[in-house]
């Protein structure tokens, strides 16, 4: 894949002709007045602010809320392209669930020597409390947000599997709502697959994973750390859309072997808890004793079949960046098939040969912390100064096992609307996957994150990235 | 409904009501200060007292002068009852209970917060004060309008309304508590023009000058003002009106849940007293004592509701 470093533009291709998925959109765009587009763009921002679609930034002034910049030019994926992504994602997600079941039960994959034992044994993301536990319906990752990047016409790579509590789905839904609101005529011209059923499917999918203790219609609740959490908007949005209660740790307690929420009439049991609180904070009795965000004793109720926790505790072992590099083997091992979607080639710095290669080539590589997320603690070699590189080199030498490295991919671009007209910017894609005992469902669309600075490869919203509506064409 | 959600709704609407009431009291105080400069300092002191923040104010300032009082009541973050603080509180509660609100109520609340935060980000000059005070009342009114126009009439609505009326009753009672001496019959013997201004000011602080004049054409006397603010069921900020509403909303909850709780037992006699008393009997037995007892009962009822409906664990 390093054969070429030319950047693939998804709208204009390499040759500069409008690519097939964008033809209809281009037709509309060419008749559009640029000043009107810019006005719409300003209107969109006002709409997001009024609606309160914001995220909180940690470490800033108290209650600092920011908007994630929204770009009005959609990112378009053809039906054929999507069908392939869909197959690849489903295969990967099924393999991950099989892996999680295995790793917390018989550990066949370790016995077979396909991945090193130390990688599991010395990993904080592996939860001994989950050994021998089978979650209801055998589903571990009820919700997954697979991060994909593209480098060419047929070249897609999985960057991360996000099997813990992926966020961003509310932006997928609100971005579409905003586009429908601003450009209704566009949607009668271009046939775009709908994403609006996601909350309904989420609710159904969670309900299908209800525990044995559930008596009637499953009661679903969303567990949030509270209004100061960076993703609080999304937590309340999803609870609202599903018609589920939005609870915090202090609303919950163990009552008669169930997790129950304090209502105005007394304590009512919950069947399925869609938690947006990390494993570590879930249960002060079983994990971090200082945690105020969880429920004391929930792990014991869980093990006894009194509640479903989505995603299951301990799924982090599957999206750990060190495990990531083994996913092709994992897919092969559990499905007997070759992985449809490729991994980005990855050097594990824990291995001496890899480390020396990485140290020699820091200027060209992206180096990530094994347990990091959100674009923090990451080195983008080509964009870093000499000083940043030498500081990073020292960190890397001190604890090589904490890092992996990947080549700097020439991420594809999609145009954004700037003051001077359209200009290409790098993007990635996070489709959202729902897993129930019956099926794996992938919403046709996802969250496209876009680096707003020309040339930048960092798309994280906490680092100045924006978002786009993502279209999958009806074909 | 979660107990926390009930509590969030209750406080969201208490805070919104408080922002509006503070704006009215400042408006009345400002009016006196403009027309009677000699009475200004006393008037500002009673505005601060009626807002229930005398202690915090005097810890910070020595004198009751317009710029300080205005800033303290509108913008001071260390004053938990300043408009800035209560709007922040209202919106935080709204975010917490967002799943219980219609989109329109949420957006009105968010818009209120965005507008007022911007308006109050700089000191408010006397020149801009009337407009700022008007905007505060208007923003709170927009949330109330959205509540009335879009929300189901269920327990969610009841808790929101209970918050509004408990806060409003508290506010009207505080104004009476601070100004009771100008409403005593003995004051009417004096009948100075300053008294007239004071009476006007009380009415102004509950936005009721015109309503009162309309009901009592040609005359303004202190006892009828007391009667109007305490007992008149037509007056939407009177104690009797607020309690009729509180008892109604508690009644809906009782019916809805099929449960009569301690708060129901507490609210009924408060309303009964307001229904059966005459203004003469209240004045004879002591206006100040009456108001003090009312403030105590009103606070106790708020606490009881919080407990009965499990606002906190």
PDB file of C-alpha atoms in Angstrom, chain B residues 44-238:
ATOM      1  CA  UNK B  44     -31.923  48.363  47.492  1.00  0.00           C
ATOM      2  CA  UNK B  45     -31.430  46.836  50.927  1.00  0.00           C
ATOM      3  CA  UNK B  46     -34.939  45.444  50.901  1.00  0.00           C
ATOM      4  CA  UNK B  47     -34.544  44.077  47.386  1.00  0.00           C
ATOM      5  CA  UNK B  48     -31.450  42.192  48.533  1.00  0.00           C
ATOM      6  CA  UNK B  49     -33.304  41.010  51.654  1.00  0.00           C
ATOM      7  CA  UNK B  50     -36.302  39.820  49.651  1.00  0.00           C
ATOM      8  CA  UNK B  51     -33.934  37.889  47.403  1.00  0.00           C
ATOM      9  CA  UNK B  52     -32.751  36.162  50.571  1.00  0.00           C
ATOM     10  CA  UNK B  53     -29.073  37.001  50.065  1.00  0.00           C
ATOM     11  CA  UNK B  54     -28.387  39.776  52.615  1.00  0.00           C
ATOM     12  CA  UNK B  55     -25.652  37.843  54.337  1.00  0.00           C
ATOM     13  CA  UNK B  56     -23.704  37.102  51.184  1.00  0.00           C
ATOM     14  CA  UNK B  57     -24.171  40.671  49.977  1.00  0.00           C
ATOM     15  CA  UNK B  58     -22.946  42.359  53.124  1.00  0.00           C
ATOM     16  CA  UNK B  59     -19.951  40.038  53.229  1.00  0.00           C
ATOM     17  CA  UNK B  60     -18.931  41.534  49.920  1.00  0.00           C
ATOM     18  CA  UNK B  61     -20.151  45.144  49.936  1.00  0.00           C
ATOM     19  CA  UNK B  62     -20.551  47.887  52.585  1.00  0.00           C
ATOM     20  CA  UNK B  63     -23.165  49.943  50.837  1.00  0.00           C
ATOM     21  CA  UNK B  64     -26.391  49.349  49.026  1.00  0.00           C
ATOM     22  CA  UNK B  65     -25.802  51.177  45.766  1.00  0.00           C
ATOM     23  CA  UNK B  66     -27.296  50.428  42.394  1.00  0.00           C
ATOM     24  CA  UNK B  67     -24.209  49.121  40.530  1.00  0.00           C
ATOM     25  CA  UNK B  68     -23.320  46.693  43.316  1.00  0.00           C
ATOM     26  CA  UNK B  69     -26.835  45.415  43.899  1.00  0.00           C
ATOM     27  CA  UNK B  70     -27.500  45.031  40.195  1.00  0.00           C
ATOM     28  CA  UNK B  71     -24.266  43.195  39.644  1.00  0.00           C
ATOM     29  CA  UNK B  72     -24.717  40.968  42.682  1.00  0.00           C
ATOM     30  CA  UNK B  73     -28.246  39.936  41.793  1.00  0.00           C
ATOM     31  CA  UNK B  74     -27.730  39.542  38.084  1.00  0.00           C
ATOM     32  CA  UNK B  75     -24.212  38.335  37.456  1.00  0.00           C
ATOM     33  CA  UNK B  76     -22.363  37.332  40.589  1.00  0.00           C
ATOM     34  CA  UNK B  77     -21.273  33.693  40.337  1.00  0.00           C
ATOM     35  CA  UNK B  78     -20.639  33.553  44.090  1.00  0.00           C
ATOM     36  CA  UNK B  79     -24.305  34.384  44.668  1.00  0.00           C
ATOM     37  CA  UNK B  80     -26.147  31.111  44.181  1.00  0.00           C
ATOM     38  CA  UNK B  81     -29.386  33.025  43.578  1.00  0.00           C
ATOM     39  CA  UNK B  82     -28.044  35.456  40.993  1.00  0.00           C
ATOM     40  CA  UNK B  83     -29.748  35.252  37.617  1.00  0.00           C
ATOM     41  CA  UNK B  84     -26.498  33.928  36.148  1.00  0.00           C
ATOM     42  CA  UNK B  85     -26.364  31.124  38.729  1.00  0.00           C
ATOM     43  CA  UNK B  86     -30.012  30.133  38.547  1.00  0.00           C
ATOM     44  CA  UNK B  87     -30.051  30.084  34.754  1.00  0.00           C
ATOM     45  CA  UNK B  88     -26.991  27.853  34.842  1.00  0.00           C
ATOM     46  CA  UNK B  89     -28.788  25.713  37.437  1.00  0.00           C
ATOM     47  CA  UNK B  90     -31.988  25.581  35.401  1.00  0.00           C
ATOM     48  CA  UNK B  91     -30.139  24.478  32.305  1.00  0.00           C
ATOM     49  CA  UNK B  92     -28.034  21.901  34.119  1.00  0.00           C
ATOM     50  CA  UNK B  93     -31.206  20.412  35.528  1.00  0.00           C
ATOM     51  CA  UNK B  94     -32.794  20.533  32.077  1.00  0.00           C
ATOM     52  CA  UNK B  95     -29.829  18.632  30.638  1.00  0.00           C
ATOM     53  CA  UNK B  96     -30.187  16.078  33.398  1.00  0.00           C
ATOM     54  CA  UNK B  97     -33.912  15.552  32.723  1.00  0.00           C
ATOM     55  CA  UNK B  98     -33.706  16.055  28.996  1.00  0.00           C
ATOM     56  CA  UNK B  99     -35.431  12.771  28.249  1.00  0.00           C
ATOM     57  CA  UNK B 100     -38.482  14.065  30.151  1.00  0.00           C
ATOM     58  CA  UNK B 101     -38.732  17.305  28.153  1.00  0.00           C
ATOM     59  CA  UNK B 102     -40.127  17.950  24.718  1.00  0.00           C
ATOM     60  CA  UNK B 103     -37.690  19.254  22.181  1.00  0.00           C
ATOM     61  CA  UNK B 104     -39.382  22.648  22.361  1.00  0.00           C
ATOM     62  CA  UNK B 105     -39.022  22.970  26.120  1.00  0.00           C
ATOM     63  CA  UNK B 106     -35.393  21.916  25.951  1.00  0.00           C
ATOM     64  CA  UNK B 107     -34.600  24.293  23.121  1.00  0.00           C
ATOM     65  CA  UNK B 108     -36.342  27.200  24.837  1.00  0.00           C
ATOM     66  CA  UNK B 109     -34.291  26.508  27.972  1.00  0.00           C
ATOM     67  CA  UNK B 110     -31.076  26.217  26.030  1.00  0.00           C
ATOM     68  CA  UNK B 111     -31.839  29.390  24.097  1.00  0.00           C
ATOM     69  CA  UNK B 112     -32.624  31.165  27.382  1.00  0.00           C
ATOM     70  CA  UNK B 113     -29.224  30.106  28.715  1.00  0.00           C
ATOM     71  CA  UNK B 114     -27.364  31.126  25.550  1.00  0.00           C
ATOM     72  CA  UNK B 115     -29.107  34.521  25.424  1.00  0.00           C
ATOM     73  CA  UNK B 116     -28.719  35.391  29.096  1.00  0.00           C
ATOM     74  CA  UNK B 117     -25.143  34.160  29.369  1.00  0.00           C
ATOM     75  CA  UNK B 118     -24.257  36.481  26.560  1.00  0.00           C
ATOM     76  CA  UNK B 119     -26.254  39.369  27.990  1.00  0.00           C
ATOM     77  CA  UNK B 120     -24.748  38.934  31.456  1.00  0.00           C
ATOM     78  CA  UNK B 121     -21.169  38.320  30.363  1.00  0.00           C
ATOM     79  CA  UNK B 122     -20.405  42.028  30.883  1.00  0.00           C
ATOM     80  CA  UNK B 123     -21.527  44.369  33.698  1.00  0.00           C
ATOM     81  CA  UNK B 124     -25.005  45.705  33.019  1.00  0.00           C
ATOM     82  CA  UNK B 125     -25.130  49.496  32.945  1.00  0.00           C
ATOM     83  CA  UNK B 126     -28.137  51.378  34.314  1.00  0.00           C
ATOM     84  CA  UNK B 127     -28.880  52.464  30.794  1.00  0.00           C
ATOM     85  CA  UNK B 128     -29.277  48.855  29.638  1.00  0.00           C
ATOM     86  CA  UNK B 129     -30.931  47.550  32.802  1.00  0.00           C
ATOM     87  CA  UNK B 130     -34.609  47.807  31.774  1.00  0.00           C
ATOM     88  CA  UNK B 131     -33.961  45.958  28.569  1.00  0.00           C
ATOM     89  CA  UNK B 132     -31.914  43.247  30.260  1.00  0.00           C
ATOM     90  CA  UNK B 133     -34.566  42.744  32.934  1.00  0.00           C
ATOM     91  CA  UNK B 134     -37.214  42.508  30.261  1.00  0.00           C
ATOM     92  CA  UNK B 135     -35.226  39.872  28.386  1.00  0.00           C
ATOM     93  CA  UNK B 136     -34.821  37.762  31.532  1.00  0.00           C
ATOM     94  CA  UNK B 137     -38.587  37.684  32.073  1.00  0.00           C
ATOM     95  CA  UNK B 138     -39.229  37.064  28.432  1.00  0.00           C
ATOM     96  CA  UNK B 139     -36.819  34.124  28.226  1.00  0.00           C
ATOM     97  CA  UNK B 140     -38.316  32.464  31.267  1.00  0.00           C
ATOM     98  CA  UNK B 141     -41.758  33.071  29.790  1.00  0.00           C
ATOM     99  CA  UNK B 142     -40.767  31.326  26.578  1.00  0.00           C
ATOM    100  CA  UNK B 143     -39.850  28.174  28.483  1.00  0.00           C
ATOM    101  CA  UNK B 144     -43.156  28.297  30.340  1.00  0.00           C
ATOM    102  CA  UNK B 145     -44.988  28.765  27.061  1.00  0.00           C
ATOM    103  CA  UNK B 146     -43.271  25.730  25.537  1.00  0.00           C
ATOM    104  CA  UNK B 147     -44.119  23.731  28.659  1.00  0.00           C
ATOM    105  CA  UNK B 148     -47.785  24.618  28.378  1.00  0.00           C
ATOM    106  CA  UNK B 149     -47.993  24.172  24.668  1.00  0.00           C
ATOM    107  CA  UNK B 150     -46.156  20.888  24.223  1.00  0.00           C
ATOM    108  CA  UNK B 151     -45.947  18.785  27.376  1.00  0.00           C
ATOM    109  CA  UNK B 152     -48.208  15.920  28.349  1.00  0.00           C
ATOM    110  CA  UNK B 153     -50.251  16.583  31.456  1.00  0.00           C
ATOM    111  CA  UNK B 154     -48.697  13.845  33.547  1.00  0.00           C
ATOM    112  CA  UNK B 155     -46.416  13.551  36.558  1.00  0.00           C
ATOM    113  CA  UNK B 156     -43.597  15.267  34.641  1.00  0.00           C
ATOM    114  CA  UNK B 157     -45.760  18.338  34.252  1.00  0.00           C
ATOM    115  CA  UNK B 158     -46.876  18.170  37.897  1.00  0.00           C
ATOM    116  CA  UNK B 159     -43.338  18.231  39.266  1.00  0.00           C
ATOM    117  CA  UNK B 160     -42.431  21.148  37.001  1.00  0.00           C
ATOM    118  CA  UNK B 161     -45.465  23.099  38.163  1.00  0.00           C
ATOM    119  CA  UNK B 162     -44.864  22.295  41.834  1.00  0.00           C
ATOM    120  CA  UNK B 163     -41.399  23.815  41.489  1.00  0.00           C
ATOM    121  CA  UNK B 164     -42.780  26.970  39.877  1.00  0.00           C
ATOM    122  CA  UNK B 165     -45.495  27.564  42.463  1.00  0.00           C
ATOM    123  CA  UNK B 166     -43.462  26.760  45.553  1.00  0.00           C
ATOM    124  CA  UNK B 167     -40.822  29.212  44.349  1.00  0.00           C
ATOM    125  CA  UNK B 168     -43.369  31.846  43.423  1.00  0.00           C
ATOM    126  CA  UNK B 169     -45.172  31.580  46.768  1.00  0.00           C
ATOM    127  CA  UNK B 170     -41.828  31.831  48.502  1.00  0.00           C
ATOM    128  CA  UNK B 171     -40.950  34.948  46.535  1.00  0.00           C
ATOM    129  CA  UNK B 172     -44.223  36.768  47.123  1.00  0.00           C
ATOM    130  CA  UNK B 173     -44.034  35.924  50.817  1.00  0.00           C
ATOM    131  CA  UNK B 174     -40.478  37.238  51.033  1.00  0.00           C
ATOM    132  CA  UNK B 175     -41.476  40.538  49.470  1.00  0.00           C
ATOM    133  CA  UNK B 176     -44.249  40.798  52.059  1.00  0.00           C
ATOM    134  CA  UNK B 177     -41.855  39.775  54.803  1.00  0.00           C
ATOM    135  CA  UNK B 178     -39.456  42.572  53.943  1.00  0.00           C
ATOM    136  CA  UNK B 179     -42.129  45.197  53.348  1.00  0.00           C
ATOM    137  CA  UNK B 180     -44.812  44.172  55.836  1.00  0.00           C
ATOM    138  CA  UNK B 181     -44.380  47.314  57.935  1.00  0.00           C
ATOM    139  CA  UNK B 182     -45.473  49.603  55.116  1.00  0.00           C
ATOM    140  CA  UNK B 183     -48.632  47.554  54.770  1.00  0.00           C
ATOM    141  CA  UNK B 184     -49.735  47.789  58.397  1.00  0.00           C
ATOM    142  CA  UNK B 185     -52.880  49.883  58.993  1.00  0.00           C
ATOM    143  CA  UNK B 186     -50.900  52.330  61.140  1.00  0.00           C
ATOM    144  CA  UNK B 187     -48.874  53.185  58.077  1.00  0.00           C
ATOM    145  CA  UNK B 188     -51.936  54.400  56.269  1.00  0.00           C
ATOM    146  CA  UNK B 189     -52.435  57.128  58.887  1.00  0.00           C
ATOM    147  CA  UNK B 190     -49.142  58.560  57.887  1.00  0.00           C
ATOM    148  CA  UNK B 191     -50.037  58.286  54.257  1.00  0.00           C
ATOM    149  CA  UNK B 192     -46.967  60.157  53.093  1.00  0.00           C
ATOM    150  CA  UNK B 193     -46.145  60.230  49.448  1.00  0.00           C
ATOM    151  CA  UNK B 194     -43.219  57.928  50.226  1.00  0.00           C
ATOM    152  CA  UNK B 195     -45.680  55.299  51.408  1.00  0.00           C
ATOM    153  CA  UNK B 196     -47.486  55.607  48.149  1.00  0.00           C
ATOM    154  CA  UNK B 197     -44.266  54.959  46.341  1.00  0.00           C
ATOM    155  CA  UNK B 198     -43.559  51.939  48.547  1.00  0.00           C
ATOM    156  CA  UNK B 199     -46.972  50.494  47.855  1.00  0.00           C
ATOM    157  CA  UNK B 200     -46.514  51.004  44.158  1.00  0.00           C
ATOM    158  CA  UNK B 201     -43.163  49.337  44.416  1.00  0.00           C
ATOM    159  CA  UNK B 202     -44.567  46.229  46.087  1.00  0.00           C
ATOM    160  CA  UNK B 203     -47.121  45.892  43.336  1.00  0.00           C
ATOM    161  CA  UNK B 204     -44.483  46.481  40.728  1.00  0.00           C
ATOM    162  CA  UNK B 205     -42.284  43.765  42.135  1.00  0.00           C
ATOM    163  CA  UNK B 206     -45.015  41.238  41.384  1.00  0.00           C
ATOM    164  CA  UNK B 207     -45.988  42.880  38.075  1.00  0.00           C
ATOM    165  CA  UNK B 208     -49.420  43.747  39.410  1.00  0.00           C
ATOM    166  CA  UNK B 209     -49.763  47.559  39.446  1.00  0.00           C
ATOM    167  CA  UNK B 210     -52.262  47.598  36.652  1.00  0.00           C
ATOM    168  CA  UNK B 211     -54.212  44.571  37.864  1.00  0.00           C
ATOM    169  CA  UNK B 212     -54.543  46.097  41.297  1.00  0.00           C
ATOM    170  CA  UNK B 213     -55.659  49.459  39.977  1.00  0.00           C
ATOM    171  CA  UNK B 214     -58.166  47.802  37.761  1.00  0.00           C
ATOM    172  CA  UNK B 215     -59.688  45.925  40.695  1.00  0.00           C
ATOM    173  CA  UNK B 216     -59.486  48.906  43.076  1.00  0.00           C
ATOM    174  CA  UNK B 217     -60.050  51.957  40.937  1.00  0.00           C
ATOM    175  CA  UNK B 218     -59.036  55.266  42.414  1.00  0.00           C
ATOM    176  CA  UNK B 219     -57.739  54.122  45.754  1.00  0.00           C
ATOM    177  CA  UNK B 220     -54.578  52.489  46.965  1.00  0.00           C
ATOM    178  CA  UNK B 221     -54.469  51.370  50.564  1.00  0.00           C
ATOM    179  CA  UNK B 222     -52.003  49.052  52.219  1.00  0.00           C
ATOM    180  CA  UNK B 223     -54.408  46.514  53.664  1.00  0.00           C
ATOM    181  CA  UNK B 224     -56.012  45.882  50.310  1.00  0.00           C
ATOM    182  CA  UNK B 225     -52.557  45.352  48.831  1.00  0.00           C
ATOM    183  CA  UNK B 226     -51.854  42.759  51.523  1.00  0.00           C
ATOM    184  CA  UNK B 227     -55.179  41.136  50.795  1.00  0.00           C
ATOM    185  CA  UNK B 228     -54.462  41.144  47.077  1.00  0.00           C
ATOM    186  CA  UNK B 229     -51.054  39.506  47.456  1.00  0.00           C
ATOM    187  CA  UNK B 230     -52.055  36.972  50.096  1.00  0.00           C
ATOM    188  CA  UNK B 231     -55.657  36.005  49.507  1.00  0.00           C
ATOM    189  CA  UNK B 232     -56.834  36.970  46.038  1.00  0.00           C
ATOM    190  CA  UNK B 233     -57.272  33.782  44.000  1.00  0.00           C
ATOM    191  CA  UNK B 234     -57.449  35.790  40.770  1.00  0.00           C
ATOM    192  CA  UNK B 235     -53.941  37.123  41.227  1.00  0.00           C
ATOM    193  CA  UNK B 236     -51.440  34.588  39.776  1.00  0.00           C
ATOM    194  CA  UNK B 237     -48.660  35.502  42.175  1.00  0.00           C
ATOM    195  CA  UNK B 238     -50.743  35.541  45.351  1.00  0.00           C
TER     196      UNK B 238
END
